[in-house]
CSV table of C-alpha atoms in Angstrom, one decimal:
chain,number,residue,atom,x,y,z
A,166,UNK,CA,0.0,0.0,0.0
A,167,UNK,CA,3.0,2.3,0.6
A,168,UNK,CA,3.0,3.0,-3.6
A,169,UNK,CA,-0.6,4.1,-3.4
A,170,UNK,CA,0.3,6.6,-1.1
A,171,UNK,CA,3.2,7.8,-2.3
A,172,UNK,CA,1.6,7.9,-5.9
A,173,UNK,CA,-1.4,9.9,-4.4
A,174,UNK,CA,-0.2,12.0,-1.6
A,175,UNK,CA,-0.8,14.7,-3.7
A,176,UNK,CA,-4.5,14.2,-3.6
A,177,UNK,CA,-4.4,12.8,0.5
A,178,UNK,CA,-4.5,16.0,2.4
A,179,UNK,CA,-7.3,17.4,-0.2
A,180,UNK,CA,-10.0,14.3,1.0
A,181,UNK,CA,-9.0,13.8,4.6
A,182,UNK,CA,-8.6,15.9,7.7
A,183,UNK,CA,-4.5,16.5,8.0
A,184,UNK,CA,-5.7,16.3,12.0
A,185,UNK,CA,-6.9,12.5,11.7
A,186,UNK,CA,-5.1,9.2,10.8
A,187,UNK,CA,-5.3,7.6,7.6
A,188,UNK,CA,-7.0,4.5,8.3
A,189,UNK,CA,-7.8,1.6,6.2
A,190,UNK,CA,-11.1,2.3,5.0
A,191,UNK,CA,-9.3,5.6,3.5
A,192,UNK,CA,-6.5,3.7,1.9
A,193,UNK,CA,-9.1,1.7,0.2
A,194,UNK,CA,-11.0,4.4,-1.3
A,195,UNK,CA,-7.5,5.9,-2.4
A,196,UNK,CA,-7.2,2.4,-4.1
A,197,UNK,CA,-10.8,2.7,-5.8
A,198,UNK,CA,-9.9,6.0,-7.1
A,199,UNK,CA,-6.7,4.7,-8.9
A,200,UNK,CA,-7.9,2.2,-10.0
A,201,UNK,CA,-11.2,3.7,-12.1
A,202,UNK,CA,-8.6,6.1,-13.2
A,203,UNK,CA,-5.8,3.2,-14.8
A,204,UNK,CA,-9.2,1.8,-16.3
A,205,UNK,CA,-10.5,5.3,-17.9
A,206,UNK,CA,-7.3,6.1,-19.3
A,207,UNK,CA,-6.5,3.0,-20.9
A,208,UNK,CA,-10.3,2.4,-22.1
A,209,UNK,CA,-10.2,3.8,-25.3
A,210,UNK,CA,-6.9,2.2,-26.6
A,211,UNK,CA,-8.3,-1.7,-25.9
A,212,UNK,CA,-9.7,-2.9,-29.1
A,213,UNK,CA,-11.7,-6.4,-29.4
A,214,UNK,CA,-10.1,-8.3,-32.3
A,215,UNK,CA,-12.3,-10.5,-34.6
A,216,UNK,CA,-10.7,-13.0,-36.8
A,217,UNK,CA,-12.4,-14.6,-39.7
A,218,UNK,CA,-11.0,-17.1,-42.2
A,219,UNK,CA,-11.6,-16.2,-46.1
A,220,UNK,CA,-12.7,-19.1,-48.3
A,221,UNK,CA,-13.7,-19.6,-51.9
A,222,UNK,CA,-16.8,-21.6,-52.1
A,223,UNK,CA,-18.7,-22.8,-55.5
A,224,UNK,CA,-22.1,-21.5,-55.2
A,225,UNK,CA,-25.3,-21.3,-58.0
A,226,UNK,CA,-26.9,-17.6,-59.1
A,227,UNK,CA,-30.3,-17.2,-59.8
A,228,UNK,CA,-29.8,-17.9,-63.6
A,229,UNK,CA,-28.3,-21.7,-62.5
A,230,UNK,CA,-24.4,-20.6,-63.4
A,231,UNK,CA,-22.0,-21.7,-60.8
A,232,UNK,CA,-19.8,-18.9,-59.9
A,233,UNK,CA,-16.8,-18.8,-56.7
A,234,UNK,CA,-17.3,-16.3,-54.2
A,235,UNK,CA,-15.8,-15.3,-51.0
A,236,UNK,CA,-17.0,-16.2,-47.6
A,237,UNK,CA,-16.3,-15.1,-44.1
A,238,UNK,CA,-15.9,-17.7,-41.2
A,239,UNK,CA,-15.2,-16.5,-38.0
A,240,UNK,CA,-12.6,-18.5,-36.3
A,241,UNK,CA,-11.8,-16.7,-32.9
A,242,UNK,CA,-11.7,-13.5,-30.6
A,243,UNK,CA,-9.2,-11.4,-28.9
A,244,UNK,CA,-7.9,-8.7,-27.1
A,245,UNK,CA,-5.4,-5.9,-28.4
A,246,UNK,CA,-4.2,-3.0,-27.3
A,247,UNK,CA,-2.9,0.5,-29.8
A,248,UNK,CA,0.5,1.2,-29.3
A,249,UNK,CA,0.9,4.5,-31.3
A,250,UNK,CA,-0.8,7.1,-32.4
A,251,UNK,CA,-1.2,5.9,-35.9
A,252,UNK,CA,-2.9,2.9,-35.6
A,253,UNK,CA,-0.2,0.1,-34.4
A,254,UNK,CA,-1.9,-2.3,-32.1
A,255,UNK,CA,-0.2,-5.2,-30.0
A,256,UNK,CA,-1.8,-8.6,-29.5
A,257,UNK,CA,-1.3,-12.5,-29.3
A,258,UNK,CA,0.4,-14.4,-32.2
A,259,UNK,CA,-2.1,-17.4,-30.9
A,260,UNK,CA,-5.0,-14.8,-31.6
A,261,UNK,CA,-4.1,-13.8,-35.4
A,262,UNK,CA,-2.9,-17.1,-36.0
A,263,UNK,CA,-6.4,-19.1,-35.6
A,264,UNK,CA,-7.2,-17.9,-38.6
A,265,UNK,CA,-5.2,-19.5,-41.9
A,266,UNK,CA,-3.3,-17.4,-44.3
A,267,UNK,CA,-6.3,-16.1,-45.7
A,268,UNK,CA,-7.2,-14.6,-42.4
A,269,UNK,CA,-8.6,-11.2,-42.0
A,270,UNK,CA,-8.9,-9.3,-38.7
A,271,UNK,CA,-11.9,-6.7,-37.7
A,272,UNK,CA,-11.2,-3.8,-35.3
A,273,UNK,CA,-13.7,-2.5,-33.0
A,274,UNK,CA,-13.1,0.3,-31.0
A,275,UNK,CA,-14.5,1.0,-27.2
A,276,UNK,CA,-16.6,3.9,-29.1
A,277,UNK,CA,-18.2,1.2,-31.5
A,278,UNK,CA,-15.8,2.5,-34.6
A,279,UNK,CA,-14.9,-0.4,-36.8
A,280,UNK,CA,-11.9,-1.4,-39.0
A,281,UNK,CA,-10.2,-4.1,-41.0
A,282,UNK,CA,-6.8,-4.7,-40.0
A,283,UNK,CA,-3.3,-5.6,-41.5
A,284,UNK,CA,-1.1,-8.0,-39.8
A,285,UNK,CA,2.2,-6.4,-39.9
A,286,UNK,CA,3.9,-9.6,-38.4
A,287,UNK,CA,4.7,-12.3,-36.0
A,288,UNK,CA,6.6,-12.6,-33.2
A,289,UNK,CA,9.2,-15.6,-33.5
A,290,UNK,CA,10.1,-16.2,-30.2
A,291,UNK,CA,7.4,-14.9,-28.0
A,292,UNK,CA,3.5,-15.0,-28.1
A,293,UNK,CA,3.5,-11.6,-29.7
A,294,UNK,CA,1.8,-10.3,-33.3
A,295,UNK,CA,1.1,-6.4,-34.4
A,296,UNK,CA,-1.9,-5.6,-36.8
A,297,UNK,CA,-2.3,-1.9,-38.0
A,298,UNK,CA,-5.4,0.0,-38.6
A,299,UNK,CA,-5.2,3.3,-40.8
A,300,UNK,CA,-6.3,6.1,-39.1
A,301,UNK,CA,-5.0,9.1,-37.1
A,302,UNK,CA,-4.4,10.3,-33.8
A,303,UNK,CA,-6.0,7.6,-31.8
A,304,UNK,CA,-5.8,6.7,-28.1
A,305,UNK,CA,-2.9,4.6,-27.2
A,306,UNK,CA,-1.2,2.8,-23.8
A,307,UNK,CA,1.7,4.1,-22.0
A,308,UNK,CA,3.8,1.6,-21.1
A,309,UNK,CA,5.5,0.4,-17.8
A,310,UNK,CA,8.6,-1.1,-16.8
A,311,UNK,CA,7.7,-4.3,-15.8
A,312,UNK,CA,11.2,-5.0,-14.1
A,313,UNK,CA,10.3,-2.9,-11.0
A,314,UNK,CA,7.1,-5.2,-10.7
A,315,UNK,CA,7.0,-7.3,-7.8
A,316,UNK,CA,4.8,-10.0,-6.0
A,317,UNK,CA,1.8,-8.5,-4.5
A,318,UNK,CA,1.5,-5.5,-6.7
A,319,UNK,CA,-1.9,-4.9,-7.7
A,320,UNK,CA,-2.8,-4.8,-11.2
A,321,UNK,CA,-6.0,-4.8,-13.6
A,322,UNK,CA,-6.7,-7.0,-16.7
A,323,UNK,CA,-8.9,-5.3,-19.9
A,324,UNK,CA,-9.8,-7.7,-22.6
A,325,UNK,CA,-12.7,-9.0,-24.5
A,326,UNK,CA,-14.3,-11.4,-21.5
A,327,UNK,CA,-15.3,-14.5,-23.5
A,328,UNK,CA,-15.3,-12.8,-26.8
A,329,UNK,CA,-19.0,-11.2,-26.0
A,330,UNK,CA,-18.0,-8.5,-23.2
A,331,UNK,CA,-15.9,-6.0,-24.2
A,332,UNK,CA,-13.6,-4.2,-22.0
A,333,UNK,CA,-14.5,-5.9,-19.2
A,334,UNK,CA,-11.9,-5.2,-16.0
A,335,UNK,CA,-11.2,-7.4,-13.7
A,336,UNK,CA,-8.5,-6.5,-10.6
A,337,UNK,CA,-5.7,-8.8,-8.6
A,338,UNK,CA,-2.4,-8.4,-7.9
A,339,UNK,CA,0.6,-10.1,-9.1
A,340,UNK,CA,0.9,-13.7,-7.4
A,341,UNK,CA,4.5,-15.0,-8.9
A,342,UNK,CA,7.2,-13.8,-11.4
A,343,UNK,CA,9.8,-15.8,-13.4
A,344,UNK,CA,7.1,-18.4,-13.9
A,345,UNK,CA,8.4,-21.2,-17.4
A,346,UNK,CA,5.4,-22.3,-18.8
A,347,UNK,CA,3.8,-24.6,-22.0
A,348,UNK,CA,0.6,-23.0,-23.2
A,349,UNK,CA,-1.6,-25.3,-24.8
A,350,UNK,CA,-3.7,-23.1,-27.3
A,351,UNK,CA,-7.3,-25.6,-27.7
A,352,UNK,CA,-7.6,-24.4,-31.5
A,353,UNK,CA,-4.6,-25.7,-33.1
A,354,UNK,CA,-3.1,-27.8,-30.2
A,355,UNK,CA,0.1,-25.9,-30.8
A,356,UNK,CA,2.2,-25.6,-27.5
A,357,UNK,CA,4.0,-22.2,-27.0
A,358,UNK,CA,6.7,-22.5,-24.4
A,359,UNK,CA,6.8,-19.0,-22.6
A,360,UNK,CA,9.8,-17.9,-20.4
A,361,UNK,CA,10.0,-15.8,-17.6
A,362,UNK,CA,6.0,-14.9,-17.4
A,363,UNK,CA,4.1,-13.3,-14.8
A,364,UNK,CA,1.2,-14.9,-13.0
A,365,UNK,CA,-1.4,-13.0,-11.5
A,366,UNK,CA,-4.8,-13.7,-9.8
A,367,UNK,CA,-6.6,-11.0,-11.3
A,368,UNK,CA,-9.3,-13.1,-13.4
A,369,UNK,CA,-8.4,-13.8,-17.2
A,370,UNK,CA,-10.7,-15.0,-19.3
A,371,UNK,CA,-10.9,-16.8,-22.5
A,372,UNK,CA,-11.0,-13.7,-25.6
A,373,UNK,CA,-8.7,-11.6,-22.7
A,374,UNK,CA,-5.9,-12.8,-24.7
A,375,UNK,CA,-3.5,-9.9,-26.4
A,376,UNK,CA,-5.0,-7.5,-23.5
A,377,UNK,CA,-3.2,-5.2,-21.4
A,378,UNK,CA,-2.0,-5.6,-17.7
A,379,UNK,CA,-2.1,-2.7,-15.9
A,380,UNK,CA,-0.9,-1.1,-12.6
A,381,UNK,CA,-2.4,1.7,-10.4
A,382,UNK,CA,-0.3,4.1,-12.7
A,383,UNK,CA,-2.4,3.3,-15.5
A,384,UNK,CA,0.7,2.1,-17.4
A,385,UNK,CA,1.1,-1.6,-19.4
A,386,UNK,CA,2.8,-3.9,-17.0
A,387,UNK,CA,2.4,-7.0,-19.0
A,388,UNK,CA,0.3,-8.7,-22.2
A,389,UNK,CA,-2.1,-11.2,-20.9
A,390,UNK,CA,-1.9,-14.4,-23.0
A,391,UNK,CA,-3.1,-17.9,-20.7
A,392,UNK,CA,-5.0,-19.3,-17.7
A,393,UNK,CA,-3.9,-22.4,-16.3
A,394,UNK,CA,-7.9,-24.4,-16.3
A,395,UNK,CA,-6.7,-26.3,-13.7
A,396,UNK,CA,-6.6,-23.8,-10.6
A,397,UNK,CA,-8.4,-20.5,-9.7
A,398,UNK,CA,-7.4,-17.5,-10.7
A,399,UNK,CA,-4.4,-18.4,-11.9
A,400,UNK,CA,-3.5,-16.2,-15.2
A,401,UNK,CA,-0.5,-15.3,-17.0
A,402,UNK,CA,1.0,-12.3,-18.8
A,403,UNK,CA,3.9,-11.9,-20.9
A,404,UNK,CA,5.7,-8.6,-19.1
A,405,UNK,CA,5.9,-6.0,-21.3
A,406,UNK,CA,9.7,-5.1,-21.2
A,407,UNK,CA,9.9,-8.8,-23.0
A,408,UNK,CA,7.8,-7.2,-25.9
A,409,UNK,CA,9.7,-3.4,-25.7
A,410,UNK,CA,11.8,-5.7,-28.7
A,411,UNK,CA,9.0,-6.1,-30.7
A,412,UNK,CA,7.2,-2.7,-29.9
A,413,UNK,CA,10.3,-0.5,-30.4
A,414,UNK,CA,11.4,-2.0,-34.1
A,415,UNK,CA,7.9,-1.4,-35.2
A,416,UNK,CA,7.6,1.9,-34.3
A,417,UNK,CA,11.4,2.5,-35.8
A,418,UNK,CA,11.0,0.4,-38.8
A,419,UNK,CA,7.5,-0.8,-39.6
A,420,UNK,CA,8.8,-4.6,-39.0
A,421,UNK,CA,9.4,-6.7,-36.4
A,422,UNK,CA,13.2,-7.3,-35.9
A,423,UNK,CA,14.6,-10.0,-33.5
A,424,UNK,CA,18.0,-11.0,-32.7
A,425,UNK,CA,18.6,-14.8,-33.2
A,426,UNK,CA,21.6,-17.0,-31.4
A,427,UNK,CA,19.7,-20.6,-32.9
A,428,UNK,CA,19.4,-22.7,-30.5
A,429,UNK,CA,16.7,-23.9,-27.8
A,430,UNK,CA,16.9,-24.1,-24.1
A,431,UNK,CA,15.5,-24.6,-21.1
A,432,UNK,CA,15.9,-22.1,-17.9
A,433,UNK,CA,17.8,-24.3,-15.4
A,434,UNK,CA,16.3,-25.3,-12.0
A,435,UNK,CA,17.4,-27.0,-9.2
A,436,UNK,CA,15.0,-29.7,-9.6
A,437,UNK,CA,16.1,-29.8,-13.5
A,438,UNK,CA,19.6,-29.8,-12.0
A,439,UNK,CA,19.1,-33.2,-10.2
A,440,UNK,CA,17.1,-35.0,-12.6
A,441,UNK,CA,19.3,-34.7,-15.3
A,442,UNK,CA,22.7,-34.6,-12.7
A,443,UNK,CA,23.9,-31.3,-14.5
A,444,UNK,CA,26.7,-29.6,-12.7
A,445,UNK,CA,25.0,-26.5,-12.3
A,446,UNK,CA,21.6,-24.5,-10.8
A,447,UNK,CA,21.5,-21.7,-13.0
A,448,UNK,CA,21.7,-20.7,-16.7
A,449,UNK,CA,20.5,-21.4,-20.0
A,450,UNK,CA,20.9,-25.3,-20.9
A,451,UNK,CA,21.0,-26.0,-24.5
A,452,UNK,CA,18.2,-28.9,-24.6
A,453,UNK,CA,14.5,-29.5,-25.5
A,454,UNK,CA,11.5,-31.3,-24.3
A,455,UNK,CA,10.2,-31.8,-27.9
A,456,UNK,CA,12.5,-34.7,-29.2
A,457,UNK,CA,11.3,-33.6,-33.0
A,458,UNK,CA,13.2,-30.0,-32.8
A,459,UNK,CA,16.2,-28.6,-33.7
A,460,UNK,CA,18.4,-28.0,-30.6
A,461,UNK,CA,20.7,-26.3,-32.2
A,462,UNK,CA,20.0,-23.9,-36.1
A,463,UNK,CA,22.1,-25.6,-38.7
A,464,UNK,CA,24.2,-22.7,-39.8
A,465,UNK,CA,23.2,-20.2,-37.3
A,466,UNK,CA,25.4,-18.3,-34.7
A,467,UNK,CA,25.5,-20.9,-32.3
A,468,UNK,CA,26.2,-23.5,-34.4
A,469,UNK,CA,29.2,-21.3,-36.3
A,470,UNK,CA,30.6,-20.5,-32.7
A,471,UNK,CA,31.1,-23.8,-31.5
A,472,UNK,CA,28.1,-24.4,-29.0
A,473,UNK,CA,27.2,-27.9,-28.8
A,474,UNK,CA,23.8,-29.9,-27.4
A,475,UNK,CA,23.6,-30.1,-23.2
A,476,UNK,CA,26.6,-26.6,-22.6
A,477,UNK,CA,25.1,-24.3,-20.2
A,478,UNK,CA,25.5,-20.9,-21.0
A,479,UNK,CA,25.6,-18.7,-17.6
A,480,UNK,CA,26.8,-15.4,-18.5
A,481,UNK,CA,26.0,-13.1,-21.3
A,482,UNK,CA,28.9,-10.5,-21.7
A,483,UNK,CA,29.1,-10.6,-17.9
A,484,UNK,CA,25.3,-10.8,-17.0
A,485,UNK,CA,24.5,-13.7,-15.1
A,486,UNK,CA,21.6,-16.3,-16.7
A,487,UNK,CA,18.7,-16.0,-14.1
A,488,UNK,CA,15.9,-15.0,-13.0
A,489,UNK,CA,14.3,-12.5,-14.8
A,490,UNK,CA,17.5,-12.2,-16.9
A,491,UNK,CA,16.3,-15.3,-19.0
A,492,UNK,CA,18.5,-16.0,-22.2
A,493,UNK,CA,16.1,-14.8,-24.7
A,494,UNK,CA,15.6,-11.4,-22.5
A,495,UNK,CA,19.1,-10.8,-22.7
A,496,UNK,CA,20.1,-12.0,-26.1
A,497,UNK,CA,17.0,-9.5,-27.1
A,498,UNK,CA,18.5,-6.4,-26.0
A,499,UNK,CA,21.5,-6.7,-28.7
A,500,UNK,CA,21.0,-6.0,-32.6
A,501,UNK,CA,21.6,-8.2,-35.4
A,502,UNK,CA,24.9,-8.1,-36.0
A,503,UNK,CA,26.4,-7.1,-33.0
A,504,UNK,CA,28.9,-9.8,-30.9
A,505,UNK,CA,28.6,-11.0,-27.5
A,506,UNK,CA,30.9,-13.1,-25.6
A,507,UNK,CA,29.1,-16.3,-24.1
A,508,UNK,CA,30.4,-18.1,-20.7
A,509,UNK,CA,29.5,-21.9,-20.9
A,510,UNK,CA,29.7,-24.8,-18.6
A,511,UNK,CA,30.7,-27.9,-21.1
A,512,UNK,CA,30.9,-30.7,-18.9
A,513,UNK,CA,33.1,-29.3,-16.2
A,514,UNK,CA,35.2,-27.2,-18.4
A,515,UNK,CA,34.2,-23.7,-18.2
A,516,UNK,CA,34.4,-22.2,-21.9
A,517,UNK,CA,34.4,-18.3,-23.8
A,518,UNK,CA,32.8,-18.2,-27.3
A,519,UNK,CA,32.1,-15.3,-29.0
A,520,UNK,CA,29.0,-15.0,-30.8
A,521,UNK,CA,28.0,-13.1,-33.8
A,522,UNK,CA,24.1,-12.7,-33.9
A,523,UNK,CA,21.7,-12.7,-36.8
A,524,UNK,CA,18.2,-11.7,-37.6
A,525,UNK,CA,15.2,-14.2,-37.7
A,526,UNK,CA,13.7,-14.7,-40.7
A,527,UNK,CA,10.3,-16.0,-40.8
């Protein structure tokens, strides 16, 4: 509670008596009052996202000719949120992609407006896709830092409530941080491995997905993006200095640009330590779950610098692997192009490789 009133003491002395002692019950309706005000500034920049699939069928006109034409299926419902001024809008790759190539997206604004959309691109290692609308000066976010974020900070979800309730709010705090997960998305049965997410209780519900996560400041903390069906109130966001990558290139370039080292990993665990009798607790080991996949990119920058299946790479030009300094969070905050210097454990032979990183290409 000490944020709320340092954020508000502004506004303290002008509802209470300076004389009295702020109790509780006044701490509350300090709460209350941030809180409608995160939701009223953020209102106008959540936009429901309808996705339909485009297919030719063969149908008969009135004079009995057969003739193709173009029909609209929908195929799912999701959350976004605008991101500039000029139309940009940030969502879920799982949301634009349950629709096939032939997808087409429909924008509707909190005032009712309507638009089709253009997806300007996926996200290839994170849960992340931009669609643009064409118009002008429209309501957008500010964005947090979602670093300073800890556990028991209260937030507030915005999305699209089971695709039929738009902007709905709901309000929680944030129960766990760091959190490696597998997403099961129920329309493809693709699973989306997700690294250092945050989990929160405030309710998320199916269509909430590609909304933002807010604090009391009214700025983006996080991208909502699963719900583990298993407990209660157990969501998941992606936090949003994961997506600055994504968010900054597009605004710079139009495009989404990501670094790429090519290879998979797992974020090392204790627990994963012992089961697989690795040598260390911490750091980035080179290995999948999913025995069909590449562990390491033929002919990418991992391969050409010499890492090999099972190192553990536990420093990243001098920043420890861990935590919320997962691999792909710090590999992320490097260009294309530019060289880092890897530490790896290999065995028990601690090794430097230098690294020259390259661009994803979808």
């Amino acid at each position: 509670m000490v944020s709320v009133i340092a954020l508000c003491s502004a506004n303290l002395f002008s509802f209470f008596d300076k004389s009295k002692p702020v109790t509780a019950v006044d701490l509350s309706l300090d709460e209350q009052e941030a809180t409608i005000r995160a939701i009223a500034s953020n209102e106008k920049a959540v936009v429901n996202i309808i996705v339909y699939d485009e297919n030719e069928v063969r149908m008969m006109d009135a004079s009995g000719n057969y003739r193709m034409v173009t029909e609209k299926e929908q195929k799912g419902r999701g959350t976004g949120f605008i991101i500039s001024a000029d139309g940009f809008i940030m969502t879920n790759k799982h949301v634009v992609e349950s629709a096939s190539k032939n997808g087409s997206y429909r924008i509707i604004l909190n005032t009712g407006k309507q638009y089709y959309a253009q997806l300007i691109g996926k996200d290839p290692i994170n849960d992340l896709a931009v669609l643009k609308i064409f118009e002008k000066n429209l309501s957008f976010v500010k964005l947090g830092d979602s670093n300073a974020v800890k556990i028991g900070t209260t937030v507030i979800a915005i999305g699209n409530a089971l695709g039929l309730y738009q902007n709905s709010a709901t309000k929680g705090i944030i129960s766990g941080l760091g959190r490696n997960i597998s997403a099961n998305e129920e329309a493809s049965g693709k699973i989306e491995n997700l690294d250092n997410i945050m989990q929160t209780d405030a309710e998320i519900n199916p269509g909430n997905s590609g909304g933002p996560l807010l604090d009391l400041n009214g700025k983006v903390v996080g991208i909502n993006v699963a719900v583990d069906s298993n407990g209660s109130a157990i969501g998941f966001a992606i936090p949003i200095n994961d997506a600055r990558p994504v968010i900054n290139s597009i605004l710079k370039s139009g495009r989404i640009i990501r670094s790429r080292l090519g290879l998979r990993y797992q974020m090392l665990t204790p627990e994963i330590a012992i089961d697989h009798k690795l040598n260390r607790t911490s750091g980035a080991w080179i290995a999948t779950s999913d025995n069909d996949a590449e562990v390491i990119t033929k002919g990418g920058p991992a391969e050409k610098a010499g890492l090999k299946e099972n190192d553990i790479i536990f420093e990243v030009n001098g920043i420890k692997v861990e935590g919320k300094n997962t691999l792909q969070s710090i590999i992320q905050r490097y260009k294309p192009g530019d060289k880092i210097g890897l530490k790896i454990l290999r065995g028990n032979n601690v090794l430097v490789l230098v690294v020259e990183l390259d661009e994803f290409k979808l």
